[in-house]
mmCIF file of C-alpha atoms and ligand atoms in Angstrom:
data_model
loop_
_atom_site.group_PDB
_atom_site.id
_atom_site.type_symbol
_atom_site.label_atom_id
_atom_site.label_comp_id
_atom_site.label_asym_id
_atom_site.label_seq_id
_atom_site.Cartn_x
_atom_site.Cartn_y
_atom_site.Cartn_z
ATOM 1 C CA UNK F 1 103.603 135.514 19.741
ATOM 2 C CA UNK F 2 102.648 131.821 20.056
ATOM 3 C CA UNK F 3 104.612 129.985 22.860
ATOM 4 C CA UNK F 4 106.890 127.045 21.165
ATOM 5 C CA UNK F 5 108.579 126.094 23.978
ATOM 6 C CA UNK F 6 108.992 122.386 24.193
ATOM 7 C CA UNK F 7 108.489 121.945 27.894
ATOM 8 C CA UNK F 8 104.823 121.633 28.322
ATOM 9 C CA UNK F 9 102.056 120.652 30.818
ATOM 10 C CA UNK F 10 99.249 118.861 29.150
ATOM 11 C CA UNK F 11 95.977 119.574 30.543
ATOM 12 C CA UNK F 12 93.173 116.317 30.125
ATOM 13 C CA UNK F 13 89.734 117.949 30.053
ATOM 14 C CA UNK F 14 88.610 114.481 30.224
ATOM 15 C CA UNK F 15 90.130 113.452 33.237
ATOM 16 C CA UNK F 16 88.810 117.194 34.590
ATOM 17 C CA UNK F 17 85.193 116.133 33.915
ATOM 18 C CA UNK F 18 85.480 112.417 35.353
ATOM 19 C CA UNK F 19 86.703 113.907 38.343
ATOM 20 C CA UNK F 20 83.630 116.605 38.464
ATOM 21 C CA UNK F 21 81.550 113.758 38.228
ATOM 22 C CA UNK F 22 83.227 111.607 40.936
ATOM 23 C CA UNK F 23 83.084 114.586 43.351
ATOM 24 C CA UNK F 24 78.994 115.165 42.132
ATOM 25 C CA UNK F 25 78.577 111.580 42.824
ATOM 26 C CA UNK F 26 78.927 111.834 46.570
ATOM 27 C CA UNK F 27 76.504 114.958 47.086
ATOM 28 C CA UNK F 28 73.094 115.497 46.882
ATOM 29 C CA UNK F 29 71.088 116.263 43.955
ATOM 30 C CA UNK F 30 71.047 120.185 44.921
ATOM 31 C CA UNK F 31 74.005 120.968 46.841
ATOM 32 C CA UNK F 32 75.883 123.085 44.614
ATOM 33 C CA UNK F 33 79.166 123.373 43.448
ATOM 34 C CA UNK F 34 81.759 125.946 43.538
ATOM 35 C CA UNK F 35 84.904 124.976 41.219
ATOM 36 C CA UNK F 36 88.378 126.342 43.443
ATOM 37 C CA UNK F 37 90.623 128.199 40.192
ATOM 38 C CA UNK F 38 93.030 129.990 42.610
ATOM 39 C CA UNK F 39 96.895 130.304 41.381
ATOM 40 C CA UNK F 40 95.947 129.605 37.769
ATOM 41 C CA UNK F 41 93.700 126.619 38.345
ATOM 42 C CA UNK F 42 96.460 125.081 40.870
ATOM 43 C CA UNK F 43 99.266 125.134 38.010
ATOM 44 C CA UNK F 44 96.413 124.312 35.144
ATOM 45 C CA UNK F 45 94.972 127.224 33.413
ATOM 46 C CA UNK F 46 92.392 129.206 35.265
ATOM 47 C CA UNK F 47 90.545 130.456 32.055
ATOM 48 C CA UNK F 48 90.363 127.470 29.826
ATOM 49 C CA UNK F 49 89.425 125.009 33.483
ATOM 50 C CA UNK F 50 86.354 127.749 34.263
ATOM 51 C CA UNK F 51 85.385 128.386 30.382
ATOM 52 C CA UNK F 52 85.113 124.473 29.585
ATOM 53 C CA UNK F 53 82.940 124.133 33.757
ATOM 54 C CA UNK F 54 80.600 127.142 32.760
ATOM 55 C CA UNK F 55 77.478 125.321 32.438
ATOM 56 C CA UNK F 56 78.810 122.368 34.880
ATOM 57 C CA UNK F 57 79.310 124.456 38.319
ATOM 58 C CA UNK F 58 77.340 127.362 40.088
ATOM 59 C CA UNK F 59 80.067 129.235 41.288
ATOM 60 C CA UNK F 60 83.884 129.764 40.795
ATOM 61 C CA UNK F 61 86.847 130.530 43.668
ATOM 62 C CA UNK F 62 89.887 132.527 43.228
ATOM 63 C CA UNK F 63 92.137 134.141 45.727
ATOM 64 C CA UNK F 64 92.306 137.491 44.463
ATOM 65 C CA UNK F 65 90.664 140.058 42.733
ATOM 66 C CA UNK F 66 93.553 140.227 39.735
ATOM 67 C CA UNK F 67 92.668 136.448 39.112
ATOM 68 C CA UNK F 68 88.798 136.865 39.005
ATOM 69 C CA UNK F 69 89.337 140.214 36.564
ATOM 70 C CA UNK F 70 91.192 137.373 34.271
ATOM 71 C CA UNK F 71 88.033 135.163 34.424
ATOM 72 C CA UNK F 72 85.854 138.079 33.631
ATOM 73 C CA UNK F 73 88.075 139.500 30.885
ATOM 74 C CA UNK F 74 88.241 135.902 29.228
ATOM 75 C CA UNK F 75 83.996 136.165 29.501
ATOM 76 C CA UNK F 76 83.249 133.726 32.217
ATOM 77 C CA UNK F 77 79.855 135.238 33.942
ATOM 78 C CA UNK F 78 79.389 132.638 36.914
ATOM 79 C CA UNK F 79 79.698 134.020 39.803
ATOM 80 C CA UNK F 80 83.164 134.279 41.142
ATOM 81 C CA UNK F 81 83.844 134.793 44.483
ATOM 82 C CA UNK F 82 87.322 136.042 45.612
ATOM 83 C CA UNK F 83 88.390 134.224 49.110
ATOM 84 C CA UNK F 84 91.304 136.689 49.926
ATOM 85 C CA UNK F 85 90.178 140.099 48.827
ATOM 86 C CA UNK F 86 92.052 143.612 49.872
ATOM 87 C CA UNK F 87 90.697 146.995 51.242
ATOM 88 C CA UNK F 88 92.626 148.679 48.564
ATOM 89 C CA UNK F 89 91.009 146.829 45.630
ATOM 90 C CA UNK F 90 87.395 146.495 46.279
ATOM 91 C CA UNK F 91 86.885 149.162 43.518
ATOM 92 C CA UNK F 92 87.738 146.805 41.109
ATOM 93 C CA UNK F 93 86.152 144.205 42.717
ATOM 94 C CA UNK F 94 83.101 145.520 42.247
ATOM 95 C CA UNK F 95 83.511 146.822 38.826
ATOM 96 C CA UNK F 96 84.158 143.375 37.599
ATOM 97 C CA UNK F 97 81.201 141.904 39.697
ATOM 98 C CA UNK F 98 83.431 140.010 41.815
ATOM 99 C CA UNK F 99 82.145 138.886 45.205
ATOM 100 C CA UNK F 100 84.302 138.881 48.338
ATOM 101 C CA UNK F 101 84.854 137.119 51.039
ATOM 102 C CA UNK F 102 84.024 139.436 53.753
ATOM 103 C CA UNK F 103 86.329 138.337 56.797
ATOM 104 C CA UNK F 104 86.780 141.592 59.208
ATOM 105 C CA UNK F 105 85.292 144.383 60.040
ATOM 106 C CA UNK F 106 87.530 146.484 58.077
ATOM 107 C CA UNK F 107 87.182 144.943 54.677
ATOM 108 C CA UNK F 108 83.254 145.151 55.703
ATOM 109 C CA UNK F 109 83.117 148.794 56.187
ATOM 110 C CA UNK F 110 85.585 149.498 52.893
ATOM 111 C CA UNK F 111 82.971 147.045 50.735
ATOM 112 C CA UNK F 112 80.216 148.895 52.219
ATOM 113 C CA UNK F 113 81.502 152.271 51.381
ATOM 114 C CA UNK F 114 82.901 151.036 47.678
ATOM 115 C CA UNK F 115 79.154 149.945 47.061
ATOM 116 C CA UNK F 116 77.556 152.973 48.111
ATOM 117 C CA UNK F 117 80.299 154.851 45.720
ATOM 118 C CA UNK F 118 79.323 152.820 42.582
ATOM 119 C CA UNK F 119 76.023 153.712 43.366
ATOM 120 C CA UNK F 120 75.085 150.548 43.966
ATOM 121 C CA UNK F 121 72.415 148.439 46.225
ATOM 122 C CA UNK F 122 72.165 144.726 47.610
ATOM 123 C CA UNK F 123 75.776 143.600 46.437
ATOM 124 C CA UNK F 124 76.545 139.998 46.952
ATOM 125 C CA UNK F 125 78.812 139.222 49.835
ATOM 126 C CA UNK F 126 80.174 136.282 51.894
ATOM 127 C CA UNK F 127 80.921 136.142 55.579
ATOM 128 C CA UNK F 128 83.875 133.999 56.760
ATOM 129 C CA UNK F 129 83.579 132.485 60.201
ATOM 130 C CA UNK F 130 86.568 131.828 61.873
ATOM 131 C CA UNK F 131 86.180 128.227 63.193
ATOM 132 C CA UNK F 132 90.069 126.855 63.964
ATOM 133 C CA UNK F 133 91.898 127.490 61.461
ATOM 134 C CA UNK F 134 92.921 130.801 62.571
ATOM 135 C CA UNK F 135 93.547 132.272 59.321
ATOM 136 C CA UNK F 136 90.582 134.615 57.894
ATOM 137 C CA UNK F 137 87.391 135.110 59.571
ATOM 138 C CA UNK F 138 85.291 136.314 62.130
ATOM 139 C CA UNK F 139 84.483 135.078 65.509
ATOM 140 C CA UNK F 140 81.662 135.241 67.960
ATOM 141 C CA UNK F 141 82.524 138.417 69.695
ATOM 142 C CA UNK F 142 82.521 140.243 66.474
ATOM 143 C CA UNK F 143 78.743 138.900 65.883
ATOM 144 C CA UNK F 144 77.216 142.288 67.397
ATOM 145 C CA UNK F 145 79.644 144.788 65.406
ATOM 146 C CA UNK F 146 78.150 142.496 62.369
ATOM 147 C CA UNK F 147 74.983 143.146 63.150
ATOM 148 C CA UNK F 148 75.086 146.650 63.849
ATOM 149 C CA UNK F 149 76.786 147.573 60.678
ATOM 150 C CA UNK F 150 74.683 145.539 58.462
ATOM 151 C CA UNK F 151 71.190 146.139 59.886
ATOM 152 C CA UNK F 152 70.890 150.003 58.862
ATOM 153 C CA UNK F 153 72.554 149.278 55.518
ATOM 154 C CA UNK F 154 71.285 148.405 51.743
ATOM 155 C CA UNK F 155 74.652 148.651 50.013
ATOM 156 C CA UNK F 156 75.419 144.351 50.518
ATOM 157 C CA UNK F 157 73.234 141.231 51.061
ATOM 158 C CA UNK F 158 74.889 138.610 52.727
ATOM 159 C CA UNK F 159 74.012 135.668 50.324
ATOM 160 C CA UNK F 160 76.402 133.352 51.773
ATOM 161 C CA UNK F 161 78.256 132.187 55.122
ATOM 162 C CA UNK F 162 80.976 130.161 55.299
ATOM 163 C CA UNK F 163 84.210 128.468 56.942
ATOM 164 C CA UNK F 164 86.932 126.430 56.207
ATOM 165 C CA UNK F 165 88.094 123.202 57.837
ATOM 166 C CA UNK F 166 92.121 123.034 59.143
ATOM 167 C CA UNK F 167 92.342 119.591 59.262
ATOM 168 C CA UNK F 168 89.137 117.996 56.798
ATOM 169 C CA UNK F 169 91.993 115.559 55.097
ATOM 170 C CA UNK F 170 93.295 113.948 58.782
ATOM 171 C CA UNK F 171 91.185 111.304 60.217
ATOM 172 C CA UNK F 172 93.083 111.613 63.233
ATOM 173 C CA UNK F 173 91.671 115.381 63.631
ATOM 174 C CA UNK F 174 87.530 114.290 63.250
ATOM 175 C CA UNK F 175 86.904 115.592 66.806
ATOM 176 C CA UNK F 176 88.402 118.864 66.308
ATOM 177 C CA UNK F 177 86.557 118.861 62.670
ATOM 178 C CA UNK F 178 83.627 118.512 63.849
ATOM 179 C CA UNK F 179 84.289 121.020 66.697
ATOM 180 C CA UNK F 180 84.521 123.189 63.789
ATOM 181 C CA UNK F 181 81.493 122.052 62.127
ATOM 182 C CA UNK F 182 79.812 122.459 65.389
ATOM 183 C CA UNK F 183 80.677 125.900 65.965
ATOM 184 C CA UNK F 184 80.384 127.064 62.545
ATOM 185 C CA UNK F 185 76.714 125.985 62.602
ATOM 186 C CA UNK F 186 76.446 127.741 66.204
ATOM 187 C CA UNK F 187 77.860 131.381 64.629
ATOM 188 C CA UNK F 188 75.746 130.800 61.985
ATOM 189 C CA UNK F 189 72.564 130.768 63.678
ATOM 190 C CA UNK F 190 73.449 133.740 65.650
ATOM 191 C CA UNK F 191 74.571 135.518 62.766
ATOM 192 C CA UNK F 192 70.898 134.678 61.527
ATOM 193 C CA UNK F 193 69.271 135.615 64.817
ATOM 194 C CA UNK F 194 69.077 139.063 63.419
ATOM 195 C CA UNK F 195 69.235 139.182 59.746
ATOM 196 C CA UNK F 196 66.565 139.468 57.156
ATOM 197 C CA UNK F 197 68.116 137.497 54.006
ATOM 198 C CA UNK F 198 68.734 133.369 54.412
ATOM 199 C CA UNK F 199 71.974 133.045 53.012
ATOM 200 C CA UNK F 200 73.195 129.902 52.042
ATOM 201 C CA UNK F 201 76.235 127.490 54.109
ATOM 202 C CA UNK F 202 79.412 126.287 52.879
ATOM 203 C CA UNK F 203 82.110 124.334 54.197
ATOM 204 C CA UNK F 204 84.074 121.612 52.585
ATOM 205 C CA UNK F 205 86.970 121.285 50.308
ATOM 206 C CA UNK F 206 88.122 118.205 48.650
ATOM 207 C CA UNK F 207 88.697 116.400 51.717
ATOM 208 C CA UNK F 208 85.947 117.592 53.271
ATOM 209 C CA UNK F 209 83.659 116.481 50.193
ATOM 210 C CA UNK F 210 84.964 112.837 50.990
ATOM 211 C CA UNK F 211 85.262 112.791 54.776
ATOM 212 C CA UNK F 212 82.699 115.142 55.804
ATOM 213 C CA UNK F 213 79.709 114.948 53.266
ATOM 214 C CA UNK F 214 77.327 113.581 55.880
ATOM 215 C CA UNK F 215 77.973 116.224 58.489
ATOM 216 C CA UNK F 216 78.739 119.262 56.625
ATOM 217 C CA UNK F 217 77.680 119.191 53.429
ATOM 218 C CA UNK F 218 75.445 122.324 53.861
ATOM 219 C CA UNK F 219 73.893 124.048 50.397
ATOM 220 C CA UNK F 220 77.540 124.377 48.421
ATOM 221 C CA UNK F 221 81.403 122.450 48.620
ATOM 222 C CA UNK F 222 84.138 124.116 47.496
ATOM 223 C CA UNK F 223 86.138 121.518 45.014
ATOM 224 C CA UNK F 224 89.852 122.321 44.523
ATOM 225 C CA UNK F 225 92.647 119.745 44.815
ATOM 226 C CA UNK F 226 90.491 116.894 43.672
ATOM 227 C CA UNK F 227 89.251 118.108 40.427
ATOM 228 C CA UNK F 228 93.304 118.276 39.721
ATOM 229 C CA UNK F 229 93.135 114.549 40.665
ATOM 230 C CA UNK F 230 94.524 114.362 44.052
ATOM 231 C CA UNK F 231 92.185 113.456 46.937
ATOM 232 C CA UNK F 232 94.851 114.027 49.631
ATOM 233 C CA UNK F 233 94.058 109.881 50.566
ATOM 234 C CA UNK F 234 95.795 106.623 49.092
ATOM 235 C CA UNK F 235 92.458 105.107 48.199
ATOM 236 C CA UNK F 236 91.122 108.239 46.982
ATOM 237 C CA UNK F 237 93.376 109.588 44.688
ATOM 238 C CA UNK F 238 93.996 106.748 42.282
ATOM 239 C CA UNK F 239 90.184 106.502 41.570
ATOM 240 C CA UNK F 240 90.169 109.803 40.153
ATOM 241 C CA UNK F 241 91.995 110.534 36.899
ATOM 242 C CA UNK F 242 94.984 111.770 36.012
ATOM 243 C CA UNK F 243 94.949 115.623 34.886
ATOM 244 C CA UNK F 244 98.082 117.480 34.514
ATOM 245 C CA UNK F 245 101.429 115.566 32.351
ATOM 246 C CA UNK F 246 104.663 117.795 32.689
ATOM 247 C CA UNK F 247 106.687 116.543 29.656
ATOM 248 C CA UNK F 248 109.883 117.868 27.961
ATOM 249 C CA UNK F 249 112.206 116.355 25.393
ATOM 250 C CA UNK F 250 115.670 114.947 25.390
ATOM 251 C CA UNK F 251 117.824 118.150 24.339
ATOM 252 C CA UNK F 252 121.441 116.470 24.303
ATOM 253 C CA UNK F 253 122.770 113.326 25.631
ATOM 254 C CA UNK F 254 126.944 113.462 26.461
ATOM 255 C CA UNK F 255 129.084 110.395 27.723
ATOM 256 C CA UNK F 256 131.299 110.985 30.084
ATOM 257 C CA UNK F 257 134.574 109.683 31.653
ATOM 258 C CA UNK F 258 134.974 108.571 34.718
ATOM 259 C CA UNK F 259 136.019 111.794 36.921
ATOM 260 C CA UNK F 260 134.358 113.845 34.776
ATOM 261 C CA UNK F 261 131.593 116.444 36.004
ATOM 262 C CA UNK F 262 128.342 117.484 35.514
ATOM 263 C CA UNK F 263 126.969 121.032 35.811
ATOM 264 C CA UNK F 264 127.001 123.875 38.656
ATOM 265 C CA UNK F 265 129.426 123.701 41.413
ATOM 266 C CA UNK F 266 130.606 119.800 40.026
ATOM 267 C CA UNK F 267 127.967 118.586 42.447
ATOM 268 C CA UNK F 268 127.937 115.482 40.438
ATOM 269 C CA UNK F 269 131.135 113.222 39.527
ATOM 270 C CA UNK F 270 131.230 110.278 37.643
ATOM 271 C CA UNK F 271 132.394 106.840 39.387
ATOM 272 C CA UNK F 272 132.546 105.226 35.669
ATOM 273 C CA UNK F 273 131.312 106.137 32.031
ATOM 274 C CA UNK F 274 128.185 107.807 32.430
ATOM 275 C CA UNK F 275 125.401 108.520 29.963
ATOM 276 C CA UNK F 276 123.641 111.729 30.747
ATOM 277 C CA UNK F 277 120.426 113.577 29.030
ATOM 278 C CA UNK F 278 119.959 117.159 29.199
ATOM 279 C CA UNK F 279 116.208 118.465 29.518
ATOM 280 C CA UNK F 280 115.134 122.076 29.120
ATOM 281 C CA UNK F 281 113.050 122.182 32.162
ATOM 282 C CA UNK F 282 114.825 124.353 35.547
ATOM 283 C CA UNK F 283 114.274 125.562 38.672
ATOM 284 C CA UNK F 284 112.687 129.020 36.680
ATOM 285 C CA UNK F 285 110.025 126.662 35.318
ATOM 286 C CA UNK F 286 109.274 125.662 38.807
ATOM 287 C CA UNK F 287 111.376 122.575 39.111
ATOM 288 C CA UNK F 288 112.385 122.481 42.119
ATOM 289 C CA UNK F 289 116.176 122.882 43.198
ATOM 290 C CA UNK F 290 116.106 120.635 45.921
ATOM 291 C CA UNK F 291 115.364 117.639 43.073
ATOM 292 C CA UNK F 292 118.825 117.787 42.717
ATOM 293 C CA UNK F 293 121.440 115.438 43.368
ATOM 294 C CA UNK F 294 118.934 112.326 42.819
ATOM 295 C CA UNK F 295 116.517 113.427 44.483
ATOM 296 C CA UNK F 296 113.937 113.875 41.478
ATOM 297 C CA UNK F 297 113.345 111.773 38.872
ATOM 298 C CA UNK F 298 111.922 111.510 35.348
ATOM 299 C CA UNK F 299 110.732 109.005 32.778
ATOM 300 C CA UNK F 300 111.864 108.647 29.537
ATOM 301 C CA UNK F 301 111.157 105.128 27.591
ATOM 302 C CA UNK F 302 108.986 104.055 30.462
ATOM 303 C CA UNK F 303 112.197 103.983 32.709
ATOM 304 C CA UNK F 304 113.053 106.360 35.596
ATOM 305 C CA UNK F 305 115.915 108.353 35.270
ATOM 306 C CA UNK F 306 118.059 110.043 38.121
ATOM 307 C CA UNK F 307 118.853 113.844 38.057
ATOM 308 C CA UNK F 308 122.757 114.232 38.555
ATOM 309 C CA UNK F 309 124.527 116.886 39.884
ATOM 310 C CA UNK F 310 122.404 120.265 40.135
ATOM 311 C CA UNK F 311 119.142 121.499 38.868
ATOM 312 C CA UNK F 312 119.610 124.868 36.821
ATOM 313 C CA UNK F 313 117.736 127.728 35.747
ATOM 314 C CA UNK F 314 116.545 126.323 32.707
ATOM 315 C CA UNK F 315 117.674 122.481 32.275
ATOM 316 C CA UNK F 316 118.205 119.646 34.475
ATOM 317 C CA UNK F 317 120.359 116.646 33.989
ATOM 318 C CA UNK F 318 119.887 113.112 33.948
ATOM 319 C CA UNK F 319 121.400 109.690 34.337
ATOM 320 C CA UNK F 320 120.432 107.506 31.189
ATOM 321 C CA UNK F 321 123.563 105.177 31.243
ATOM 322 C CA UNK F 322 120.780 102.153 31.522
ATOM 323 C CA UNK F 323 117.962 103.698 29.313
ATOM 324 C CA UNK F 324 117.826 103.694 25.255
ATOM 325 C CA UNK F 325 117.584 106.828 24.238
ATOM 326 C CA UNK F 326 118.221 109.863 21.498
ATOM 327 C CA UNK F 327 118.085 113.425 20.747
ATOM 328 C CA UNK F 328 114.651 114.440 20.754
ATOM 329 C CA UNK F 329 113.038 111.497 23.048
ATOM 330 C CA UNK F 330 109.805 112.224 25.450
ATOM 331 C CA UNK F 331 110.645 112.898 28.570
ATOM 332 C CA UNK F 332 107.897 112.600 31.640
ATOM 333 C CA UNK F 333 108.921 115.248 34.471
ATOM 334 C CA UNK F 334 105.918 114.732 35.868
ATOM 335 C CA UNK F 335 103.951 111.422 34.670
ATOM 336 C CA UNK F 336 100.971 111.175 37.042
ATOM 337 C CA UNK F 337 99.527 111.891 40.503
ATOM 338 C CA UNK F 338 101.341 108.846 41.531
ATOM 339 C CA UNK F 339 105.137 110.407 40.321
ATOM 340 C CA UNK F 340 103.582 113.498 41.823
ATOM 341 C CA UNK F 341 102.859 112.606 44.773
ATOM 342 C CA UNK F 342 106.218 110.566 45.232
ATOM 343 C CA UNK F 343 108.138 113.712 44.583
ATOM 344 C CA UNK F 344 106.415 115.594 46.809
ATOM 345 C CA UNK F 345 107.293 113.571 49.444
ATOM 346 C CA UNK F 346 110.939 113.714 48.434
ATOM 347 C CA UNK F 347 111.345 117.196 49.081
ATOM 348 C CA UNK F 348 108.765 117.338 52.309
ATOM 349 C CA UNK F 349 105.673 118.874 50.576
ATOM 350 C CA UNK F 350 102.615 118.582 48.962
ATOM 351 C CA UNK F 351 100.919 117.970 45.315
ATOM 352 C CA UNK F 352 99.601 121.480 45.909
ATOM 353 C CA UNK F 353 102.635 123.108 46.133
ATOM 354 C CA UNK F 354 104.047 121.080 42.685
ATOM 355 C CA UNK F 355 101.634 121.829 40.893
ATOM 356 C CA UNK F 356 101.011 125.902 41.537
ATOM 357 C CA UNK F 357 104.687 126.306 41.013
ATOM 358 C CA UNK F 358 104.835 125.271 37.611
ATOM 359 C CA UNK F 359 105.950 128.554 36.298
ATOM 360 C CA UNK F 360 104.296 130.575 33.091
ATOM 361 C CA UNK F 361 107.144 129.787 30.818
ATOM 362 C CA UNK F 362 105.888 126.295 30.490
ATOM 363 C CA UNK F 363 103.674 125.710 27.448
ATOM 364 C CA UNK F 364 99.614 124.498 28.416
ATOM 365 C CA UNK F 365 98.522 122.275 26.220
ATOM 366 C CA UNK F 366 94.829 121.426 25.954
ATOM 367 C CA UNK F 367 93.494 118.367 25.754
ATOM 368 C CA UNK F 368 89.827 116.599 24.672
ATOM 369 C CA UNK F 369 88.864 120.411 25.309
HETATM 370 C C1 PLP H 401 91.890 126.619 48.387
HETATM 371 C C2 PLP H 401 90.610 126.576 49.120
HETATM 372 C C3 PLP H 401 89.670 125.548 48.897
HETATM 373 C C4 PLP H 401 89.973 124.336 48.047
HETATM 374 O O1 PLP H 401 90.715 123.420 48.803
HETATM 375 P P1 PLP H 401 91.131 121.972 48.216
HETATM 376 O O2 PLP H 401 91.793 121.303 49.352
HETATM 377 O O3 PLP H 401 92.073 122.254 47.086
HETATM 378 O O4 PLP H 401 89.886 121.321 47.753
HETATM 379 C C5 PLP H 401 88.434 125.648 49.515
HETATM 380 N N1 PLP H 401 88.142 126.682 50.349
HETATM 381 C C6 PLP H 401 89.040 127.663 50.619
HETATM 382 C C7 PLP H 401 88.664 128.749 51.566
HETATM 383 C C8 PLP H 401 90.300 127.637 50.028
HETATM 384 O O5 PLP H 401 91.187 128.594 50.319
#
């Protein structure tokens, strides 16, 4: 059944291309580009984001292999490659032409034999160097054990090499970056030292794209974050354009006495006559709890409104004593990067984190699709 629920995140395809563009703009002609549609395109929708960039981007990135089955499902052919794939479900990785990130020796061996089960020769696969980050990857004393399993072997190709930058967004960090860069370039070559294929290099993320696009640009970047809009940089991020709008509706406004409370636990009491709105967004729909207690706020008639008292499951309350409003008014939860980012600094996080929480329940809306 169609979803009628009047909390809904708009999705700009327009402001999704511009920001393509912007990214495109700083590489060269032929490095290509791999589109990052982990944890539903960071809050967006995976499906729609990689149908409407089929015939924009060479490759797309998801997390896991459940996320790349939706792409494949939904039709998308590009090549997919999953960055956090699992021993127990390289069978289905394979069946759905997925291609993993190959990080230990383990996973290796469990591709290898999954290959050689589907019958199968020459499958794609990707090897992660570990270069600082200390999350997924190999490092140079596993270079041998790489080269002795994949020698003797026709089941996988490695077409690509890779590694990921811990700190690409933090000028501060350039001379541990380009440690990294160093290094990964180092592994790389001995990787090489004894394999047939060429595969090609990859680096950078959305920070890295602007930072490190001289040193490390390498035949592919991995674009996340900044197709979203957010360039993780204050003169970045307000020249790309604005993707995602969070926006709900004014479900019931009350006036209260002075005294009076408002919702769970009577966290909030009035000092005089209050006006308050009630919004059907909660902490279920992935706003956050700790934008209680004016902490968050939201826009409605172009002015910002405080949240009182606690955030619920389901609705939120506001303080609209100063705004004109009704029954049924827009409300902005989340306006732009720039209310985005503002929030996320009121509750010690990131964009990121804002906008892959936006929970399910919420209504996408497409549009200039
Ligand atoms: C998530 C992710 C990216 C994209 O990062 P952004 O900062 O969103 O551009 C790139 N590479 C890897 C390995 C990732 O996990």
């Amino acid at each position: 059944m169609e979803n009628s629920h009047l909390t809904t995140l708009e999705i700009d395809f327009n402001a999704i291309d511009f920001n393509l563009s912007f990214f495109k703009k700083k590489l060269k002609k032929n490095t290509k580009i791999l589109v990052v549609v982990k944890a539903f395109g960071y809050g967006s929708d995976a499906i729609e984001i990689a149908k409407h960039l089929v015939s924009k981007v060479d490759y797309f990135a998801v997390a896991y292999v459940e996320e790349g089955i939706a792409l494949r499902v939904a039709g998308i052919k590009t090549p997919i490659l999953v960055l956090h794939p699992q021993k127990q479900n390289l069978d289905k990785l394979i069946k759905y032409q997925l291609e993993p990130n190959i990080y230990s020796i383990s996973v290796l061996n469990g591709m290898i034999e999954s290959v050689e089960k589907a019958g199968l020769s020459s499958y794609p696969i990707h090897i992660k160097f570990n270069t600082g980050l200390n999350r997924l990857g190999f490092s140079e004393k596993d270079i041998n054990m790489l080269h002795a399993i994949l020698k003797p072997q026709k089941n996988v190709t490695v077409i690509s090499v890779f590694s990921h930058i811990a700190a690409s967004e933090d000028l501060n960090e350039r001379e541990f970056t380009l440690h990294q860069i160093n290094l990964f370039n180092v592994l790389y070559k001995k990787l090489m030292d004894e394999l047939e294929e060429i595969p090609f290099k990859h680096m950078l993320n959305t920070s890295g794209i602007i930072n490190y696009a001289k040193e490390a640009q390498f035949d592919m970047v991995r674009l996340g974050i900044g197709l979203y809009g957010f360039g993780n940089d204050s003169i970045v991020t307000p020249l790309l354009k604005n993707v995602v709008v969070l926006k709900s509706i004014i479900s019931q406004i009350h006036t209260i006495k002075k005294g009076d409370s408002v919702g769970y636990n009577r966290a909030y009491v009035a000092q005089k006559t209050t006006k308050t709105a009630t919004i059907p967004i909660g902490h279920a729909d992935g706003y956050s709890r700790q934008f209680g207690n004016g902490i968050g706020f939201v826009y409605i008639n172009n002015k910002k409104a405080q949240i009182v008292g606690n955030v619920c499951m389901d609705v939120i309350m506001v303080d609209v004593t100063n705004i004109n409003c009704n029954e049924g008014d827009e409300v902005l939860v989340y306006k732009n990067q720039n209310h985005i980012e503002e929030l996320s600094e009121a509750i010690k996080t990131i964009p990121y984190e804002l906008l892959t929480t936006i929970s399910q329940r919420v209504r996408r809306v497409l549009k200039n699709c």
